[in-house]
Structure formats: C-alpha cells, structure tokens
XYZ file of N, CA and C in Angstrom:
465
model
N 14.669 115.938 20.225
C 15.443 115.939 18.444
C 16.872 115.371 19.046
N 17.363 115.769 20.793
C 18.360 115.601 20.653
C 18.993 113.875 20.860
N 17.452 113.173 21.376
C 17.463 112.075 21.549
C 17.412 111.103 20.838
N 17.115 111.191 19.332
C 17.689 110.654 18.075
C 18.406 110.400 17.674
N 19.362 112.182 17.712
C 20.703 111.877 17.731
C 21.371 111.463 18.561
N 21.336 111.243 19.750
C 22.121 110.527 20.549
C 21.965 108.567 20.670
N 21.020 108.264 19.919
C 20.188 106.677 19.864
C 21.202 106.516 18.155
N 21.328 107.676 17.384
C 22.151 107.008 16.376
C 22.990 107.066 16.593
N 24.311 107.795 17.244
C 25.721 107.538 17.925
C 25.420 105.959 17.983
N 24.859 106.300 19.439
C 24.845 104.716 19.579
C 24.787 103.168 18.881
N 24.259 103.393 17.660
C 24.340 102.569 17.234
C 25.506 102.725 16.258
N 25.661 103.577 15.599
C 27.077 103.860 14.949
C 28.175 102.831 15.717
N 27.859 103.594 17.129
C 29.367 102.891 17.726
C 29.013 101.178 17.979
N 27.919 101.016 18.104
C 27.807 99.447 18.510
C 27.762 98.440 16.912
N 28.504 99.106 15.893
C 28.633 98.694 14.485
C 29.515 98.811 14.504
N 30.724 99.829 15.415
C 32.192 99.571 15.070
C 32.570 98.521 16.232
N 31.867 98.843 17.155
C 32.147 97.250 18.123
C 31.880 96.190 17.508
N 30.957 95.731 16.608
C 30.746 94.656 16.069
C 32.186 94.164 14.989
N 32.006 94.965 14.485
C 32.876 95.106 12.901
C 34.039 94.721 13.938
N 34.409 95.748 15.274
C 35.960 95.252 15.472
C 36.200 93.573 16.334
N 34.824 93.523 16.912
C 34.747 91.717 17.463
C 34.893 91.081 16.397
N 33.848 90.931 15.018
C 34.203 90.193 13.648
C 34.801 90.800 12.480
N 36.132 91.189 12.768
C 36.574 91.786 11.421
C 35.971 91.205 9.784
N 35.746 89.710 10.116
C 35.337 89.152 9.021
C 33.931 90.019 8.208
N 32.978 90.163 9.233
C 32.203 91.266 8.502
C 32.241 92.749 7.484
N 33.620 92.909 8.024
C 33.716 93.850 7.148
C 34.313 93.668 5.821
N 34.458 92.176 5.008
C 35.175 91.733 4.130
C 34.346 91.674 2.825
N 32.723 91.382 3.198
C 32.080 91.531 2.180
C 31.887 92.718 1.695
N 31.587 94.182 2.327
C 31.513 95.312 1.621
C 32.848 95.689 1.335
N 34.200 95.559 1.688
C 35.661 95.818 0.949
C 34.990 95.224 -0.005
N 34.539 93.997 -0.492
C 35.057 93.339 -1.821
C 34.228 93.963 -2.418
N 32.597 94.442 -2.103
C 32.412 95.252 -2.992
C 33.034 96.516 -3.006
N 33.262 97.277 -2.420
C 34.138 98.642 -3.275
C 35.194 98.179 -4.262
N 35.926 97.237 -4.024
C 37.292 96.765 -4.576
C 36.484 96.631 -6.214
N 34.649 96.154 -6.556
C 34.832 95.743 -7.898
C 34.041 97.349 -8.068
N 33.514 97.995 -7.128
C 32.673 99.738 -7.789
C 33.627 99.869 -8.325
N 35.052 100.439 -7.272
C 35.971 101.830 -7.752
C 36.549 101.737 -8.953
N 37.024 100.198 -9.646
C 37.461 100.233 -11.158
C 36.854 100.665 -12.118
N 35.617 100.243 -11.957
C 34.123 100.649 -12.585
C 34.117 102.376 -12.408
N 33.312 102.317 -11.309
C 33.666 103.763 -11.665
C 34.916 104.525 -12.267
N 36.652 104.744 -11.659
C 36.948 105.072 -12.355
C 37.317 104.848 -14.091
N 37.121 103.493 -14.238
C 36.586 103.530 -15.900
C 35.765 104.578 -16.960
N 34.708 104.614 -16.267
C 33.580 105.213 -16.766
C 33.988 106.458 -16.706
N 34.510 107.014 -15.991
C 34.648 108.361 -15.608
C 35.968 108.839 -16.207
N 36.728 108.104 -16.752
C 37.713 108.619 -17.338
C 38.666 107.634 -18.871
N 37.660 106.717 -19.316
C 38.122 106.184 -20.438
C 36.727 105.459 -21.169
N 35.516 105.638 -20.255
C 34.451 105.469 -21.428
C 34.079 106.296 -22.455
N 33.737 106.241 -23.649
C 33.265 107.490 -24.508
C 31.953 107.298 -24.195
N 31.630 108.419 -23.923
C 30.333 108.836 -23.821
C 30.350 110.090 -24.545
N 30.721 110.678 -25.464
C 30.460 110.933 -26.681
C 30.270 110.218 -27.814
N 30.404 109.325 -27.383
C 29.286 108.091 -28.576
C 28.179 108.117 -28.606
N 27.958 108.582 -27.580
C 26.173 108.296 -27.226
C 25.452 109.215 -27.408
N 23.682 108.717 -27.943
C 23.087 110.509 -27.514
C 22.223 109.715 -26.192
N 21.440 110.940 -25.567
C 20.985 111.080 -24.413
C 20.444 109.533 -24.258
N 19.146 109.234 -25.327
C 18.705 107.563 -24.470
C 19.632 106.669 -24.215
N 20.989 106.192 -25.305
C 21.928 105.322 -24.909
C 22.570 105.625 -23.772
N 22.784 106.992 -23.437
C 23.341 107.409 -22.373
C 22.777 106.707 -21.298
N 20.986 106.832 -20.758
C 20.176 106.775 -20.237
C 20.124 105.407 -19.510
N 20.308 104.444 -20.774
C 20.204 103.857 -20.819
C 21.591 102.169 -20.001
N 22.822 103.708 -20.060
C 23.888 102.342 -19.852
C 24.023 103.379 -18.336
N 23.600 104.316 -17.481
C 23.324 104.589 -16.662
C 22.403 103.727 -15.773
N 21.511 103.230 -16.551
C 20.938 102.295 -16.056
C 21.261 101.023 -16.359
N 21.593 100.388 -16.406
C 22.232 99.353 -16.643
C 24.110 99.475 -15.702
N 24.189 100.408 -15.577
C 25.316 100.220 -14.389
C 24.117 100.004 -12.638
N 23.585 101.056 -12.680
C 23.075 101.144 -11.502
C 22.568 99.825 -11.563
N 21.995 99.548 -11.919
C 21.610 98.098 -12.236
C 22.502 96.868 -11.269
N 23.690 96.960 -12.036
C 25.047 96.485 -11.807
C 25.378 96.386 -10.438
N 25.588 97.802 -10.422
C 25.746 98.332 -8.565
C 25.067 97.894 -7.822
N 23.681 98.143 -7.715
C 22.310 97.243 -6.973
C 23.039 95.556 -7.129
N 23.235 95.105 -8.015
C 23.611 93.757 -7.946
C 24.756 93.599 -6.875
N 25.637 93.763 -7.246
C 27.440 93.660 -6.588
C 26.440 93.844 -4.841
N 25.484 94.815 -4.530
C 25.424 95.451 -3.456
C 24.425 94.743 -2.763
N 23.976 94.108 -3.244
C 22.698 92.989 -2.820
C 23.482 91.660 -2.431
N 24.223 91.365 -3.750
C 24.902 89.871 -3.373
C 25.723 90.217 -1.449
N 27.088 91.817 -1.756
C 27.655 92.122 -0.501
C 26.290 92.129 0.712
N 25.216 92.087 0.562
C 24.129 92.065 1.509
C 24.146 90.807 2.547
N 23.667 89.813 1.005
C 23.202 88.401 1.643
C 24.420 87.805 1.973
N 25.681 87.870 1.724
C 26.895 87.808 2.055
C 27.354 87.923 3.663
N 26.883 89.313 3.788
C 26.601 89.671 5.314
C 26.050 89.150 6.209
N 24.470 89.186 5.742
C 23.220 88.371 6.641
C 23.636 87.061 6.816
N 24.443 86.424 5.568
C 24.850 84.692 6.057
C 25.803 84.554 7.213
N 26.964 85.832 6.887
C 27.617 85.746 8.386
C 27.378 85.849 9.697
N 26.438 87.109 10.217
C 25.640 87.147 10.879
C 25.122 85.983 11.443
N 24.005 85.173 10.744
C 23.660 84.329 10.952
C 24.107 83.097 11.401
N 25.399 83.014 10.814
C 26.405 81.380 11.802
C 27.143 82.338 12.640
N 27.509 83.676 12.830
C 27.818 83.957 14.316
C 26.817 83.892 15.125
N 25.807 84.292 14.663
C 24.469 84.289 16.009
C 23.785 82.943 15.912
N 24.151 81.926 15.563
C 23.931 80.646 15.817
C 24.919 79.799 16.031
N 26.161 80.561 16.612
C 26.847 79.384 17.489
C 27.912 78.980 16.469
N 27.964 79.139 15.296
C 28.822 78.579 13.792
C 29.609 79.155 14.100
N 30.804 78.710 13.602
C 32.745 79.519 13.029
C 31.588 80.567 11.847
N 32.415 81.647 11.899
C 32.082 82.490 10.346
C 32.818 82.269 8.839
N 32.336 81.786 8.577
C 32.894 80.707 7.251
C 32.956 82.235 5.863
N 33.882 82.540 5.825
C 33.426 83.419 4.227
C 33.004 83.241 2.947
N 33.293 81.379 2.972
C 33.196 81.133 1.821
C 31.946 79.671 1.677
N 30.824 79.934 3.181
C 30.183 79.191 2.998
C 29.058 79.986 3.295
N 29.487 81.175 3.757
C 27.982 82.454 3.516
C 28.291 82.794 2.403
N 28.722 83.053 1.709
C 29.054 83.233 0.095
C 28.043 81.793 -0.438
N 28.644 81.033 -0.316
C 27.571 80.052 -0.935
C 25.948 79.534 -0.576
N 26.484 80.215 0.689
C 24.971 79.940 0.976
C 23.520 81.472 0.915
N 24.272 81.995 0.767
C 23.622 83.579 0.705
C 23.380 83.510 -0.470
N 24.022 83.165 -1.196
C 23.820 83.002 -3.426
C 22.786 82.085 -3.898
N 22.904 81.160 -3.083
C 22.439 79.947 -3.741
C 21.117 79.912 -3.123
N 20.656 79.900 -1.833
C 20.156 79.987 -0.630
C 18.785 80.976 -1.418
N 19.220 82.233 -0.877
C 19.073 83.400 -0.842
C 18.816 84.503 -2.157
N 19.339 83.742 -3.000
C 20.195 85.090 -4.102
C 20.118 84.641 -5.108
N 20.411 83.990 -6.257
C 20.160 83.434 -7.830
C 19.919 82.485 -7.923
N 19.743 81.480 -6.096
C 18.957 80.340 -6.871
C 17.913 80.091 -6.884
N 17.743 78.259 -7.197
C 16.300 78.050 -7.981
C 15.108 78.147 -6.540
N 16.180 78.222 -5.464
C 15.259 78.227 -3.968
C 14.600 79.719 -4.054
N 14.722 80.622 -4.785
C 14.361 82.290 -4.514
C 12.717 82.209 -4.318
N 12.703 82.971 -3.330
C 10.866 83.030 -3.461
C 10.724 83.664 -4.493
N 11.140 84.291 -5.253
C 10.916 85.242 -6.040
C 10.347 84.475 -7.849
N 11.099 83.880 -7.615
C 11.148 82.796 -8.855
C 9.832 81.741 -8.280
N 10.124 81.078 -7.235
C 8.866 80.423 -6.525
C 7.714 80.980 -6.364
N 7.100 82.613 -6.503
C 6.060 82.729 -6.319
C 5.303 82.994 -7.644
N 6.756 83.166 -8.723
C 6.538 83.815 -10.017
C 5.705 82.553 -10.729
N 6.423 81.322 -10.517
C 6.038 80.106 -10.863
C 4.667 79.407 -10.448
N 4.964 79.632 -8.480
C 3.509 78.959 -8.560
C 2.376 79.670 -8.936
N 2.588 81.274 -9.758
C 1.190 81.863 -9.775
C 0.726 81.313 -11.014
N 1.825 80.733 -11.894
C 1.882 79.846 -13.085
C 0.885 79.113 -13.135
N 1.427 78.228 -12.089
C 0.823 76.355 -11.660
C -0.548 76.662 -11.415
N -0.734 77.745 -10.414
C -1.623 77.645 -9.886
C -3.259 78.020 -11.120
N -2.270 79.058 -11.681
C -3.381 79.045 -13.355
C -3.991 78.044 -13.883
N -2.698 77.830 -14.239
C -3.025 76.167 -15.086
C -3.489 74.808 -14.685
N -3.485 74.657 -13.207
C -3.809 73.362 -13.032
C -5.154 74.050 -11.930
N -5.760 75.039 -11.797
C -6.966 75.333 -10.922
C -8.032 74.986 -10.281
N -8.522 74.348 -12.230
C -9.564 73.388 -11.672
C -9.275 72.206 -11.675
N -8.184 71.728 -11.672
C -7.614 70.320 -11.426
C -7.809 69.884 -9.704
N -6.729 71.132 -9.332
C -6.097 70.551 -7.857
C -6.643 72.110 -6.869
N -7.181 71.557 -5.637
C -6.954 72.853 -4.664
C -5.549 73.644 -4.550
N -5.562 74.481 -3.688
C -4.819 75.363 -3.707
C -3.963 75.110 -2.302
N -4.462 73.781 -1.746
C -3.944 73.303 -0.065
C -2.673 72.386 -0.582
N -2.404 72.530 -1.962
C -1.287 71.006 -2.181
C -0.540 71.573 -2.123
N -0.170 73.220 -2.310
C 1.416 73.898 -2.266
C 1.874 74.165 -0.466
N 1.199 73.983 0.056
C 1.147 73.758 1.201
C 2.343 72.463 1.727
N 3.749 72.012 2.367
C 4.570 70.793 2.763
C 4.101 71.137 4.045
N 5.059 69.461 4.627
C 4.924 69.216 5.817
C 4.758 70.387 6.988
N 5.770 71.502 6.849
C 6.338 72.905 7.440
C 5.114 73.427 7.655
N 4.295 73.688 6.733
C 3.035 74.436 6.481
C 3.466 75.702 5.785
N 4.309 75.891 4.490
C 5.018 77.078 3.890
C 4.275 76.867 2.698
N 4.315 77.666 1.932
C 3.481 77.766 0.863
C 5.013 77.570 -0.236
N 5.219 76.931 -1.644
C 5.756 77.479 -2.420
C 5.925 76.298 -3.589
N 6.001 76.339 -4.528
C 5.743 75.059 -5.779
C 6.803 74.616 -5.809
N 8.182 75.267 -5.179
C 9.408 73.678 -5.172
C 9.204 72.913 -3.979
N 8.700 73.693 -3.107
C 8.335 72.161 -1.944
C 7.279 71.245 -2.516
N 6.463 72.004 -3.241
C 5.396 71.070 -3.477
C 5.474 69.946 -5.172
N 6.508 70.657 -6.076
C 7.298 69.701 -7.104
C 8.305 68.729 -6.322
N 8.679 69.028 -5.519
C 9.610 67.537 -4.883
C 8.563 67.042 -4.844
N 7.177 66.643 -4.260
C 6.763 66.024 -3.751
C 5.500 65.313 -4.713
N 5.602 65.837 -5.887
C 4.479 65.950 -6.732
C 5.080 64.892 -7.546
N 3.835 63.981 -7.736
C 4.140 62.423 -8.976
C 3.549 63.171 -10.304
N 4.899 62.619 -11.319
C 3.955 63.127 -12.839
C 2.699 62.495 -13.281
N 1.675 62.746 -12.918
C 0.965 61.659 -14.030
C -0.741 62.018 -12.816
N -0.083 62.595 -11.714
C -1.281 62.202 -11.035
C -2.033 63.992 -10.888
C-alpha cells in the first residue's frame, strides 16, 4: 500500500522538477485557467439561471462542460507538442507548439477522427470498384487524406 503512495509522491516530485526546468510547460495550463476563471465567475454570479427550466439548465451545463473540455484538450495538445519539441532537441516554442498541435492533431484536416469517418464513407461508396489496399500510402499507414492526395480524378 505504501509503495503506491511512495511512487505517486515520486511522480509528483518529477513533475515539479520538469516544470522547474522548463517553465514554458506551465503556460498552456495557465492559459486554460485564465479562460476558465472568468467564465466560471460569470456563470456563478451574473448568468440568469432563473430564466431557464430544468431542461434548459441541463443543456447549458452540457455546453459548458463541452467548452471546458475543448479548452482543456487544446491545452493538453499544446503541452504535448512542447514536450515533443523538448524531447527532439528543438527549442521549445509556444507559438509553433500551438500551431502544430491544433493543426496537425486537433482541429485540422489531418485529424484521425475526420480521416476515419471520411474513409469509411469512401470505402462504402467505392467498395465494388476499388480494393481496400488503395488506402495505404508509401509509409504503410492507412488514411483517406493520404490516399486522396495521390488519387487522380477519373481513375
């Protein structure tokens, strides 16, 4: 029992050391909380909750949770991109981490979720004409975007 507690304390200590060595890593989390705090204060003290019924309040709370989750996810993407820059020996840049994190892994066209959804539609609509192997690119990975960049119209 105490071994798990000891390892947990070690993990927290290692995290503090990393944040001390690379203070830029704390910027995405601070930015996230700079957005959270005014929204939470507005919702607590100024939002007219009495104007809505139970269903409306549930829907608004759902939207708030969705917004907070999206903001936190973007913060984590930037943090992971900063860690990748540090591990690869590059200089940690917040701007490039923000741009790369959100465009390549977040809300950009190359998102795996969008890629898989479009790939499923493409596979269903073209299944009789094409084999599934056309979805592999030269690297051996599968994805509709990689396939469509090499696809000629009319073939």
